[in-house]
XYZ file of C-alpha atoms in Angstrom:
628
model
C -26.030 16.795 -28.429
C -23.375 14.116 -27.906
C -20.009 14.469 -29.632
C -16.900 12.294 -29.742
C -14.363 14.887 -28.531
C -14.301 18.295 -26.875
C -15.497 21.013 -29.245
C -12.953 23.734 -29.907
C -15.041 26.613 -31.382
C -17.329 28.967 -29.467
C -16.564 27.233 -26.243
C -15.526 28.481 -22.841
C -11.997 29.882 -22.640
C -10.243 29.818 -19.293
C -9.082 33.063 -17.674
C -5.704 32.733 -15.947
C -5.843 32.366 -12.199
C -4.697 35.487 -10.294
C -2.207 33.668 -8.056
C -0.754 30.251 -7.299
C -3.192 29.810 -4.395
C -6.322 30.741 -6.401
C -8.967 28.188 -7.425
C -12.023 28.072 -9.598
C -15.423 27.036 -8.220
C -18.376 25.975 -10.329
C -21.608 27.646 -9.384
C -24.331 25.216 -10.385
C -27.548 27.149 -10.997
C -31.090 25.786 -10.422
C -32.295 23.925 -13.542
C -35.581 23.996 -15.338
C -37.711 20.894 -15.673
C -36.976 20.746 -19.413
C -34.450 17.912 -19.902
C -33.419 19.341 -23.288
C -32.119 22.564 -21.772
C -28.449 22.849 -20.923
C -27.371 23.009 -17.320
C -26.370 26.611 -16.518
C -23.202 27.207 -14.508
C -20.755 29.954 -13.686
C -17.026 29.487 -13.111
C -15.703 31.950 -10.529
C -12.262 32.573 -9.068
C -11.424 32.739 -5.372
C -8.286 32.714 -3.210
C -8.157 29.294 -1.619
C -7.769 30.818 1.804
C -10.829 33.038 1.391
C -13.153 30.828 -0.654
C -16.845 30.506 0.410
C -18.253 27.182 1.521
C -18.146 24.643 -1.312
C -18.391 20.897 -2.005
C -16.219 18.677 -4.162
C -17.358 16.104 -6.728
C -15.220 12.989 -7.023
C -16.019 10.999 -10.145
C -14.532 8.692 -12.774
C -14.460 9.587 -16.441
C -15.881 6.981 -18.759
C -13.688 5.268 -21.313
C -14.052 5.985 -24.138
C -15.463 9.379 -23.245
C -18.735 10.732 -24.705
C -19.028 14.477 -24.176
C -22.154 16.561 -23.745
C -22.397 20.305 -23.319
C -23.268 22.422 -20.342
C -23.299 26.198 -20.248
C -20.476 27.933 -18.396
C -20.354 31.744 -18.256
C -22.686 31.836 -21.295
C -20.369 29.556 -23.307
C -20.583 25.932 -24.143
C -18.428 23.574 -22.102
C -18.188 19.834 -22.935
C -18.189 17.421 -19.975
C -18.230 13.615 -19.798
C -21.625 11.926 -19.645
C -20.893 10.498 -16.167
C -20.080 13.935 -14.772
C -23.124 15.416 -16.489
C -25.373 12.896 -14.730
C -23.757 13.823 -11.444
C -24.328 17.541 -11.993
C -27.982 16.951 -12.874
C -28.492 15.013 -9.640
C -26.734 17.665 -7.551
C -28.803 20.535 -8.788
C -30.664 22.277 -5.946
C -33.284 24.972 -5.658
C -30.532 27.521 -4.996
C -27.089 27.937 -6.569
C -24.577 25.367 -5.368
C -20.792 25.922 -5.232
C -18.752 22.896 -6.379
C -15.126 22.072 -7.102
C -14.739 19.628 -9.994
C -11.225 18.794 -11.143
C -12.031 18.373 -14.852
C -13.732 21.810 -14.877
C -12.015 23.815 -12.180
C -8.543 23.088 -13.578
C -7.462 24.130 -17.075
C -6.267 20.670 -18.137
C -4.575 22.109 -21.261
C -2.221 24.213 -19.134
C 0.523 21.923 -17.765
C 1.936 24.550 -15.416
C -1.474 25.355 -13.911
C -2.239 21.618 -13.577
C 0.967 21.093 -11.682
C 0.269 23.928 -9.292
C -3.387 22.943 -8.715
C -2.514 19.298 -8.097
C -0.024 20.397 -5.482
C -2.921 22.317 -3.793
C -5.237 19.279 -3.991
C -4.941 18.206 -0.296
C -5.876 21.738 0.840
C -8.610 22.051 -1.748
C -10.116 18.737 -0.512
C -9.747 19.493 3.204
C -11.344 22.927 2.767
C -14.362 21.472 1.080
C -17.204 20.880 3.545
C -18.132 17.634 1.850
C -16.787 15.296 -0.846
C -19.508 13.788 -3.045
C -18.350 10.424 -4.423
C -20.323 9.740 -7.609
C -20.646 6.042 -8.573
C -23.033 6.650 -11.510
C -26.738 6.436 -12.081
C -28.936 4.339 -9.800
C -30.905 1.261 -10.719
C -34.234 0.023 -9.383
C -32.270 -1.988 -6.750
C -29.972 0.812 -5.557
C -32.384 1.990 -2.799
C -32.635 -1.491 -1.233
C -28.870 -2.035 -1.493
C -28.136 1.272 0.253
C -30.714 0.434 2.912
C -28.986 -2.951 3.441
C -25.588 -1.214 3.780
C -26.940 1.235 6.318
C -28.459 -1.653 8.297
C -25.076 -3.426 8.340
C -23.389 -0.214 9.409
C -25.812 0.218 12.290
C -25.179 -3.331 13.470
C -21.384 -3.321 13.219
C -20.790 -3.743 16.966
C -23.297 -6.609 17.133
C -21.058 -8.417 14.665
C -18.092 -8.025 17.052
C -16.345 -5.392 14.990
C -14.784 -2.489 16.899
C -12.315 -1.466 14.178
C -11.500 -2.252 10.570
C -8.545 -4.445 11.584
C -10.590 -6.888 13.696
C -13.039 -7.547 10.815
C -10.675 -10.466 10.127
C -11.711 -12.209 13.393
C -13.438 -15.605 13.264
C -17.282 -15.548 13.017
C -19.297 -16.799 15.981
C -22.448 -18.920 15.570
C -24.670 -16.058 16.751
C -23.089 -13.612 14.303
C -23.526 -16.078 11.413
C -27.204 -16.572 12.272
C -27.731 -12.841 12.380
C -25.986 -12.309 9.015
C -27.986 -15.100 7.364
C -31.208 -13.372 8.382
C -30.483 -10.300 6.269
C -33.128 -9.605 3.657
C -32.712 -11.948 0.717
C -34.331 -9.386 -1.608
C -31.061 -7.472 -1.866
C -29.835 -7.762 -5.444
C -26.317 -9.139 -5.446
C -25.672 -7.784 -8.899
C -26.403 -4.218 -7.685
C -23.981 -4.518 -4.765
C -21.417 -5.913 -7.204
C -21.972 -2.849 -9.383
C -21.327 -0.598 -6.360
C -18.287 -2.446 -5.085
C -16.992 -3.058 -8.556
C -16.946 0.665 -9.442
C -13.614 1.731 -10.879
C -13.696 4.597 -8.382
C -12.362 2.181 -5.724
C -9.421 1.226 -7.895
C -8.110 4.751 -8.532
C -5.093 5.650 -6.436
C -5.728 9.395 -6.411
C -9.081 8.897 -4.713
C -7.224 7.863 -1.562
C -6.156 11.428 -0.962
C -9.728 12.597 -1.439
C -11.143 10.478 1.377
C -7.949 10.930 3.477
C -8.278 14.706 3.474
C -12.081 15.073 3.427
C -13.977 16.607 6.320
C -16.962 14.474 5.291
C -17.620 12.193 2.358
C -20.773 10.666 0.913
C -21.129 7.930 -1.683
C -23.831 8.787 -4.195
C -25.574 6.714 -6.842
C -28.463 8.521 -8.486
C -30.693 10.049 -5.789
C -29.382 7.731 -3.088
C -26.532 8.482 -0.674
C -24.669 6.824 2.236
C -22.032 8.439 4.413
C -18.571 7.108 3.675
C -17.950 6.172 7.323
C -21.153 4.119 7.304
C -20.102 2.496 4.043
C -16.802 1.539 5.680
C -18.633 -0.058 8.649
C -20.892 -2.030 6.334
C -17.900 -3.129 4.258
C -16.156 -4.307 7.441
C -19.130 -6.584 8.153
C -19.144 -7.919 4.548
C -15.394 -8.377 4.733
C -15.775 -10.585 7.788
C -18.288 -12.846 6.096
C -16.588 -13.075 2.657
C -13.330 -14.502 3.979
C -12.621 -18.243 3.457
C -14.077 -20.261 6.317
C -16.128 -17.296 7.517
C -18.364 -17.479 4.438
C -22.038 -17.977 5.311
C -25.010 -19.244 3.435
C -26.124 -15.739 2.600
C -25.712 -14.586 -1.008
C -23.919 -11.509 0.401
C -20.969 -13.717 1.357
C -20.325 -14.238 -2.377
C -19.692 -10.545 -2.891
C -16.223 -9.612 -4.209
C -15.063 -6.536 -2.267
C -11.359 -6.878 -2.951
C -10.529 -3.505 -4.492
C -12.775 -1.599 -2.045
C -11.303 -3.484 0.935
C -7.767 -2.613 -0.239
C -8.552 1.050 -0.559
C -10.224 1.201 2.858
C -7.328 -0.648 4.500
C -4.910 1.906 3.087
C -7.169 4.786 4.122
C -7.424 3.390 7.664
C -3.627 3.249 7.909
C -3.354 6.869 6.776
C -5.795 7.872 9.580
C -3.845 6.033 12.306
C -1.547 8.507 13.990
C -1.571 7.016 17.488
C 2.133 6.210 17.537
C 4.282 8.498 19.721
C 7.721 9.923 19.417
C 10.440 8.528 17.112
C 8.322 5.622 15.973
C 5.618 8.050 14.712
C 8.149 9.601 12.340
C 9.506 6.266 11.229
C 6.003 5.029 10.559
C 5.043 8.218 8.748
C 7.875 8.143 6.269
C 7.537 4.371 5.885
C 3.800 4.707 5.134
C 4.457 6.923 2.106
C 6.688 4.262 0.567
C 4.301 1.494 1.653
C 1.430 3.195 -0.260
C 3.571 3.452 -3.377
C 4.559 -0.210 -3.114
C 1.129 -1.667 -2.540
C -1.137 0.724 -4.509
C 0.890 1.898 -7.490
C -1.081 -0.411 -9.848
C -4.164 1.698 -9.130
C -2.680 4.809 -10.722
C -3.071 5.293 -14.478
C -0.370 7.972 -14.793
C 3.273 7.144 -14.196
C 3.965 10.786 -13.403
C 1.006 11.155 -11.151
C 1.785 8.107 -9.034
C 4.126 9.865 -6.551
C 2.035 13.021 -6.438
C -1.049 11.017 -5.466
C 0.746 9.362 -2.600
C 2.211 12.600 -1.302
C -1.273 14.059 -1.389
C -2.570 11.246 0.871
C 0.166 11.753 3.400
C 0.390 15.520 2.950
C 1.017 16.361 6.606
C 3.947 13.942 6.672
C 5.146 14.534 3.132
C 5.488 18.262 3.936
C 7.890 17.298 6.676
C 9.925 14.762 4.718
C 9.562 16.235 1.215
C 9.077 20.023 1.642
C 8.415 21.903 -1.627
C 8.699 18.658 -3.591
C 6.287 17.794 -6.350
C 7.101 15.603 -9.356
C 7.869 17.543 -12.519
C 5.914 16.807 -15.650
C 8.210 17.847 -18.473
C 11.069 15.417 -17.688
C 11.430 11.655 -18.203
C 9.756 9.287 -15.780
C 13.231 7.979 -14.904
C 14.207 11.459 -13.773
C 11.038 11.775 -11.629
C 11.601 8.477 -9.816
C 15.356 9.039 -9.466
C 14.811 12.525 -7.983
C 12.272 11.072 -5.462
C 14.831 8.416 -4.469
C 17.520 11.045 -4.028
C 15.265 13.147 -1.821
C 14.600 10.107 0.398
C 18.224 9.199 0.725
C 19.277 12.815 1.415
C 16.960 12.714 4.401
C 18.300 9.361 5.637
C 15.183 7.360 4.515
C 17.040 4.171 3.564
C 13.784 2.191 3.420
C 13.572 3.138 -0.228
C 16.572 0.944 -1.023
C 14.579 -2.131 -0.028
C 11.840 -1.251 -2.518
C 14.417 -0.395 -5.159
C 16.375 -3.606 -4.795
C 13.397 -5.956 -5.010
C 11.974 -4.287 -8.092
C 15.406 -3.997 -9.739
C 16.409 -7.595 -9.071
C 13.183 -9.134 -10.284
C 12.511 -7.029 -13.368
C 15.293 -4.742 -14.569
C 17.928 -7.350 -15.592
C 15.381 -9.025 -17.858
C 13.771 -5.941 -19.366
C 16.775 -3.623 -19.976
C 18.798 -5.459 -22.588
C 21.225 -2.577 -23.057
C 23.234 -2.047 -19.837
C 23.512 1.654 -20.686
C 19.760 1.966 -20.269
C 19.675 0.334 -16.790
C 18.433 2.417 -13.948
C 20.597 2.571 -10.832
C 19.708 -0.279 -8.554
C 18.969 2.291 -5.727
C 16.045 3.797 -7.674
C 12.678 2.037 -7.504
C 10.754 1.869 -10.767
C 7.203 2.196 -9.393
C 5.648 1.183 -12.700
C 6.309 -2.493 -12.118
C 3.629 -4.750 -10.628
C 3.861 -5.768 -6.978
C 6.362 -8.639 -6.641
C 5.805 -11.816 -4.684
C 7.652 -10.609 -1.632
C 7.780 -7.305 0.211
C 10.603 -5.451 2.010
C 11.287 -6.453 5.616
C 10.811 -2.793 6.568
C 7.090 -3.027 5.733
C 4.954 -3.171 8.818
C 7.794 -3.020 11.412
C 10.046 -0.260 12.642
C 13.493 -1.814 13.162
C 16.420 0.082 14.625
C 19.517 -1.547 13.177
C 21.582 1.609 12.838
C 19.159 4.542 13.093
C 21.267 6.149 15.876
C 24.251 6.494 13.536
C 24.612 9.613 11.388
C 23.810 8.714 7.753
C 26.053 9.899 4.954
C 25.152 9.549 1.276
C 27.134 11.129 -1.582
C 25.745 11.304 -5.134
C 27.440 11.281 -8.489
C 26.966 14.084 -10.979
C 24.883 12.322 -13.617
C 21.698 10.419 -13.033
C 23.253 7.011 -14.092
C 26.139 7.349 -11.609
C 26.704 5.599 -8.304
C 26.066 6.659 -4.765
C 28.432 6.214 -1.805
C 27.071 5.422 1.681
C 28.760 4.829 5.021
C 28.292 1.272 6.173
C 29.695 -2.004 7.522
C 29.900 -5.199 5.502
C 29.177 -8.088 7.889
C 30.031 -10.973 5.628
C 28.289 -12.854 2.856
C 25.524 -15.442 2.571
C 27.007 -18.902 2.856
C 24.021 -21.271 2.915
C 20.317 -20.804 2.480
C 16.990 -22.693 2.449
C 13.888 -21.311 0.749
C 11.125 -22.288 3.143
C 7.996 -21.357 1.142
C 8.678 -20.993 -2.597
C 7.012 -18.502 -4.947
C 5.394 -21.474 -6.765
C 3.088 -22.100 -3.762
C -0.243 -20.757 -4.927
C -2.543 -22.032 -2.222
C -2.415 -22.013 1.592
C -2.083 -25.819 1.520
C 0.973 -25.531 -0.746
C 2.578 -23.062 1.652
C 1.839 -25.199 4.729
C 3.122 -28.345 3.018
C 6.396 -26.721 1.992
C 6.794 -25.141 5.358
C 6.281 -28.475 7.138
C 9.134 -29.857 5.080
C 11.638 -26.954 4.876
C 11.289 -25.221 8.225
C 12.717 -28.289 10.072
C 15.288 -28.531 7.246
C 16.417 -24.984 8.008
C 16.802 -25.891 11.679
C 18.835 -28.970 10.747
C 21.024 -26.849 8.469
C 21.690 -24.395 11.293
C 22.477 -27.273 13.710
C 25.072 -28.614 11.260
C 26.669 -25.306 10.343
C 27.252 -23.149 13.395
C 24.156 -23.781 15.452
C 25.949 -25.471 18.366
C 26.444 -23.516 21.548
C 25.398 -19.933 22.096
C 24.644 -17.380 19.338
C 26.766 -14.301 18.967
C 24.246 -12.420 21.128
C 24.749 -14.824 23.999
C 21.333 -16.490 23.749
C 20.819 -20.187 23.098
C 21.027 -21.174 19.455
C 17.439 -22.544 19.460
C 16.114 -19.236 20.754
C 18.031 -17.334 18.095
C 16.727 -19.640 15.375
C 13.087 -19.297 16.479
C 13.319 -15.540 16.776
C 14.809 -15.417 13.291
C 12.345 -17.657 11.481
C 9.379 -15.771 13.053
C 11.042 -12.418 12.363
C 10.953 -11.738 16.079
C 7.167 -11.364 15.750
C 6.492 -12.385 19.386
C 8.914 -9.841 20.871
C 8.704 -6.095 21.224
C 11.640 -3.789 20.827
C 11.723 -3.276 24.600
C 12.558 -6.927 25.442
C 14.006 -8.190 22.199
C 17.647 -7.853 23.334
C 17.304 -10.431 26.132
C 16.636 -14.141 25.576
C 15.616 -15.138 29.115
C 12.161 -13.654 29.109
C 8.708 -15.099 28.967
C 8.156 -14.042 25.332
C 11.308 -15.753 24.146
C 10.569 -18.888 26.125
C 7.021 -18.927 24.849
C 8.240 -18.631 21.219
C 10.681 -21.549 21.700
C 8.001 -23.732 23.362
C 5.627 -23.024 20.470
C 8.333 -24.027 17.987
C 9.100 -27.247 19.771
C 5.395 -28.173 19.806
C 5.087 -27.194 16.118
C 8.177 -29.266 15.171
C 6.732 -32.320 16.958
C 3.234 -31.931 15.487
C 4.629 -31.026 12.039
C 6.442 -34.356 11.891
C 3.159 -36.184 12.294
C 1.473 -33.991 9.700
C 4.283 -34.184 7.167
C 4.353 -37.998 7.153
C 0.952 -38.128 5.537
C 0.990 -38.172 1.755
C -2.094 -36.058 1.220
C -3.002 -32.718 2.810
C -6.682 -32.350 2.015
C -9.164 -31.732 4.774
C -10.136 -35.414 5.153
C -6.576 -36.540 5.729
C -5.862 -33.755 8.171
C -8.821 -34.855 10.291
C -7.199 -38.331 10.661
C -4.005 -36.936 12.133
C -3.996 -37.111 15.949
C -2.657 -33.723 16.997
C -2.437 -32.744 20.672
C -3.774 -29.246 19.965
C -4.901 -28.958 16.324
C -6.265 -25.423 16.710
C -3.026 -24.105 18.219
C -0.981 -25.963 15.603
C -3.058 -24.445 12.797
C -2.768 -20.878 14.176
C 0.957 -21.179 14.651
C 1.410 -22.744 11.209
C -0.484 -19.894 9.532
C 1.495 -17.295 11.458
C 4.765 -18.903 10.508
C 3.746 -19.267 6.903
C 2.969 -15.562 6.701
C 6.465 -14.769 7.974
C 8.448 -17.076 5.752
C 6.476 -17.106 2.505
C 8.777 -16.395 -0.493
C 11.732 -16.030 1.897
C 14.741 -18.070 2.798
C 16.612 -18.780 5.978
C 20.354 -18.168 5.517
C 23.608 -18.525 7.428
C 26.427 -16.059 6.759
C 30.156 -16.693 6.513
C 30.380 -15.149 10.007
C 27.837 -17.599 11.405
C 25.116 -15.014 11.708
C 21.618 -16.113 10.741
C 18.783 -14.297 9.080
C 15.894 -14.223 6.602
C 16.155 -12.928 3.052
C 13.917 -12.871 -0.018
C 13.899 -16.053 -2.029
C 16.087 -14.589 -4.835
C 19.131 -13.840 -2.604
C 22.133 -15.911 -3.651
C 25.206 -17.403 -1.899
C 27.985 -14.872 -2.085
C 25.711 -11.889 -1.708
C 27.033 -9.471 0.896
C 25.229 -8.343 4.041
C 25.704 -4.727 4.950
C 24.365 -2.191 7.509
C 24.270 1.490 6.484
C 24.574 4.251 9.064
C 21.095 5.554 9.708
C 19.213 2.578 8.233
C 16.504 0.568 9.959
C 17.419 -2.804 8.389
C 20.525 -4.525 6.970
C 20.721 -4.858 3.191
C 21.794 -7.538 0.752
C 24.294 -6.363 -1.879
C 25.547 -8.122 -5.028
C 28.802 -7.318 -6.781
C 28.194 -5.548 -10.095
C 31.012 -7.281 -11.937
C 34.092 -9.436 -11.155
C 35.521 -10.003 -7.669
C 37.898 -7.067 -7.961
C 35.027 -4.648 -8.627
C 34.062 -2.920 -5.340
C 30.762 -1.633 -6.732
C 27.514 -3.233 -5.678
C 23.822 -3.394 -6.672
C 21.084 -3.468 -4.024
C 19.280 -6.838 -3.920
C 16.890 -6.223 -0.973
C 16.766 -5.555 2.707
C 16.831 -8.490 5.122
C 16.464 -9.684 8.720
C 19.823 -10.390 10.384
C 19.418 -11.727 13.915
C 21.195 -9.724 16.577
C 21.411 -6.607 14.489
C 17.805 -5.490 14.070
C 17.963 -3.338 17.189
C 21.692 -2.631 17.030
C 22.519 -5.209 19.694
C 25.726 -6.536 18.117
C 27.066 -3.289 16.709
C 30.122 -3.286 18.847
C 32.890 -0.685 18.856
C 35.027 -3.233 16.996
C 32.490 -3.496 14.207
C 31.891 0.243 14.104
C 35.582 0.756 13.533
C 35.243 -1.139 10.193
C 32.814 1.486 8.845
C 33.649 2.218 5.192
C 32.334 3.886 2.083
C 30.232 1.461 0.027
C 29.603 2.259 -3.655
C 26.239 1.340 -5.075
C 25.382 1.588 -8.753
């Protein structure tokens, strides 16, 4: 019988768990062949550390839900129809122990739910297998799974050694091989698989990140998750822009799945030694929140899900922390920001500033309701630009002892030790937020990148930079965010990497002038431009566009140069906080006499990203900076 909501009478009643480390496992009993009979199950308690071998079901509840009953401990228990179909397909000839979140946790008990969700990483890692249920199969599921397994088995033949190099250009041989794949595969069925809402749910990241083994299941058909990733890497290679082939498979939209796998791959990459491993670990937690928060349906659950993904690192940086449920969402996010800052994780200020600057002033009409600018509101969509700390471990002031003091109430200011290095004097936005296509970005860059160089030449770009290097070298390293240099050789300018970067810029500037003089930028007109090395020009242009998109080149009042988000303004201050990886842009909160600031964003300031120019004289100007 199907009902519209969970029944309340004569149904299973939860017994309290014996301890905080206890769990419930569902014992799924063998079923009869009569489809009308209820599935028979038992719900049993075990200490998590002493639980027998079990599997975990990962599924998505339908919306709106339609409940059907199963039998649990001789009582009726309503479950969603999608979960019911999974249980029916997982029935075996002998009893099977399963952990299912919507059954194993008493969802009506907030305190138990909080405790159990904190145990989730261990519950997942202790399970011998995670069964990812994508719903019932169709008549085309078998062929689709066979195709995916064939792609997984041929991943090396397609030149793919890792998920990251699935972005490489396609060779002629690889394209011919891909086009020979069976045309009988139903594109609609693959779209159903890749379009499953399971791949767009943030919490599922922690399930595959902590699983010993995972399988994707649809009806009676299964594929190992690792094989699914390999197959998706091949599809990703052939569904990208110019790599698209004539095969119908190249039309497949794998966006959400690709995003989830990319994040999962990052969480599995721990091959970074020493200090940088710790910097990357704590950065990764914030990076996940920034790029994947839209995949979480619960504002309260968003931080908990991320900490579950990075549990080994979150235990180090956030011991005994788990977001509370019975407080405001503002309190949850503010408390998380405070915990980061108490541990010297200043990266969070970059995320806070960008979100605050773009959204808070427009949405909070009453100033009394404003959040502090140092607290990220993770509910907002991902903005057009990302913090400079994403993807790179800078070392601006990480060797200095951080000091952060907090006010007594949650709307108060914080005080940090730092140095104010001057203010933004002039700036040029190189690729504007209005550029929606790669051609738009390249066209704007062809115009404004040379303009930025001309601006620097006119205002302080003559002679050597403050670091002692030539002004052209400093400019090129700035506009490329030092992307061609490693921390080991970034301090010096007379090295092969620096010279190579400058030579590439000079070639780009020369070629760009030819390109920019043409009125149109479609493919036909580009072919008419006589470039010395069009392939090299294109690669460098794309690299540069990725660095400068939605960002501006600026010159400070002290003649330092850097890169900032497009929304930074003349008069904004540049500061370095003791213990921070990057400099930050601050904006006065009121009139000129007000010494309180709001965080705007982090930034790149040339000569300070590795602490090169932090002289004793500058360090002597360290002061307490108030941020509200």
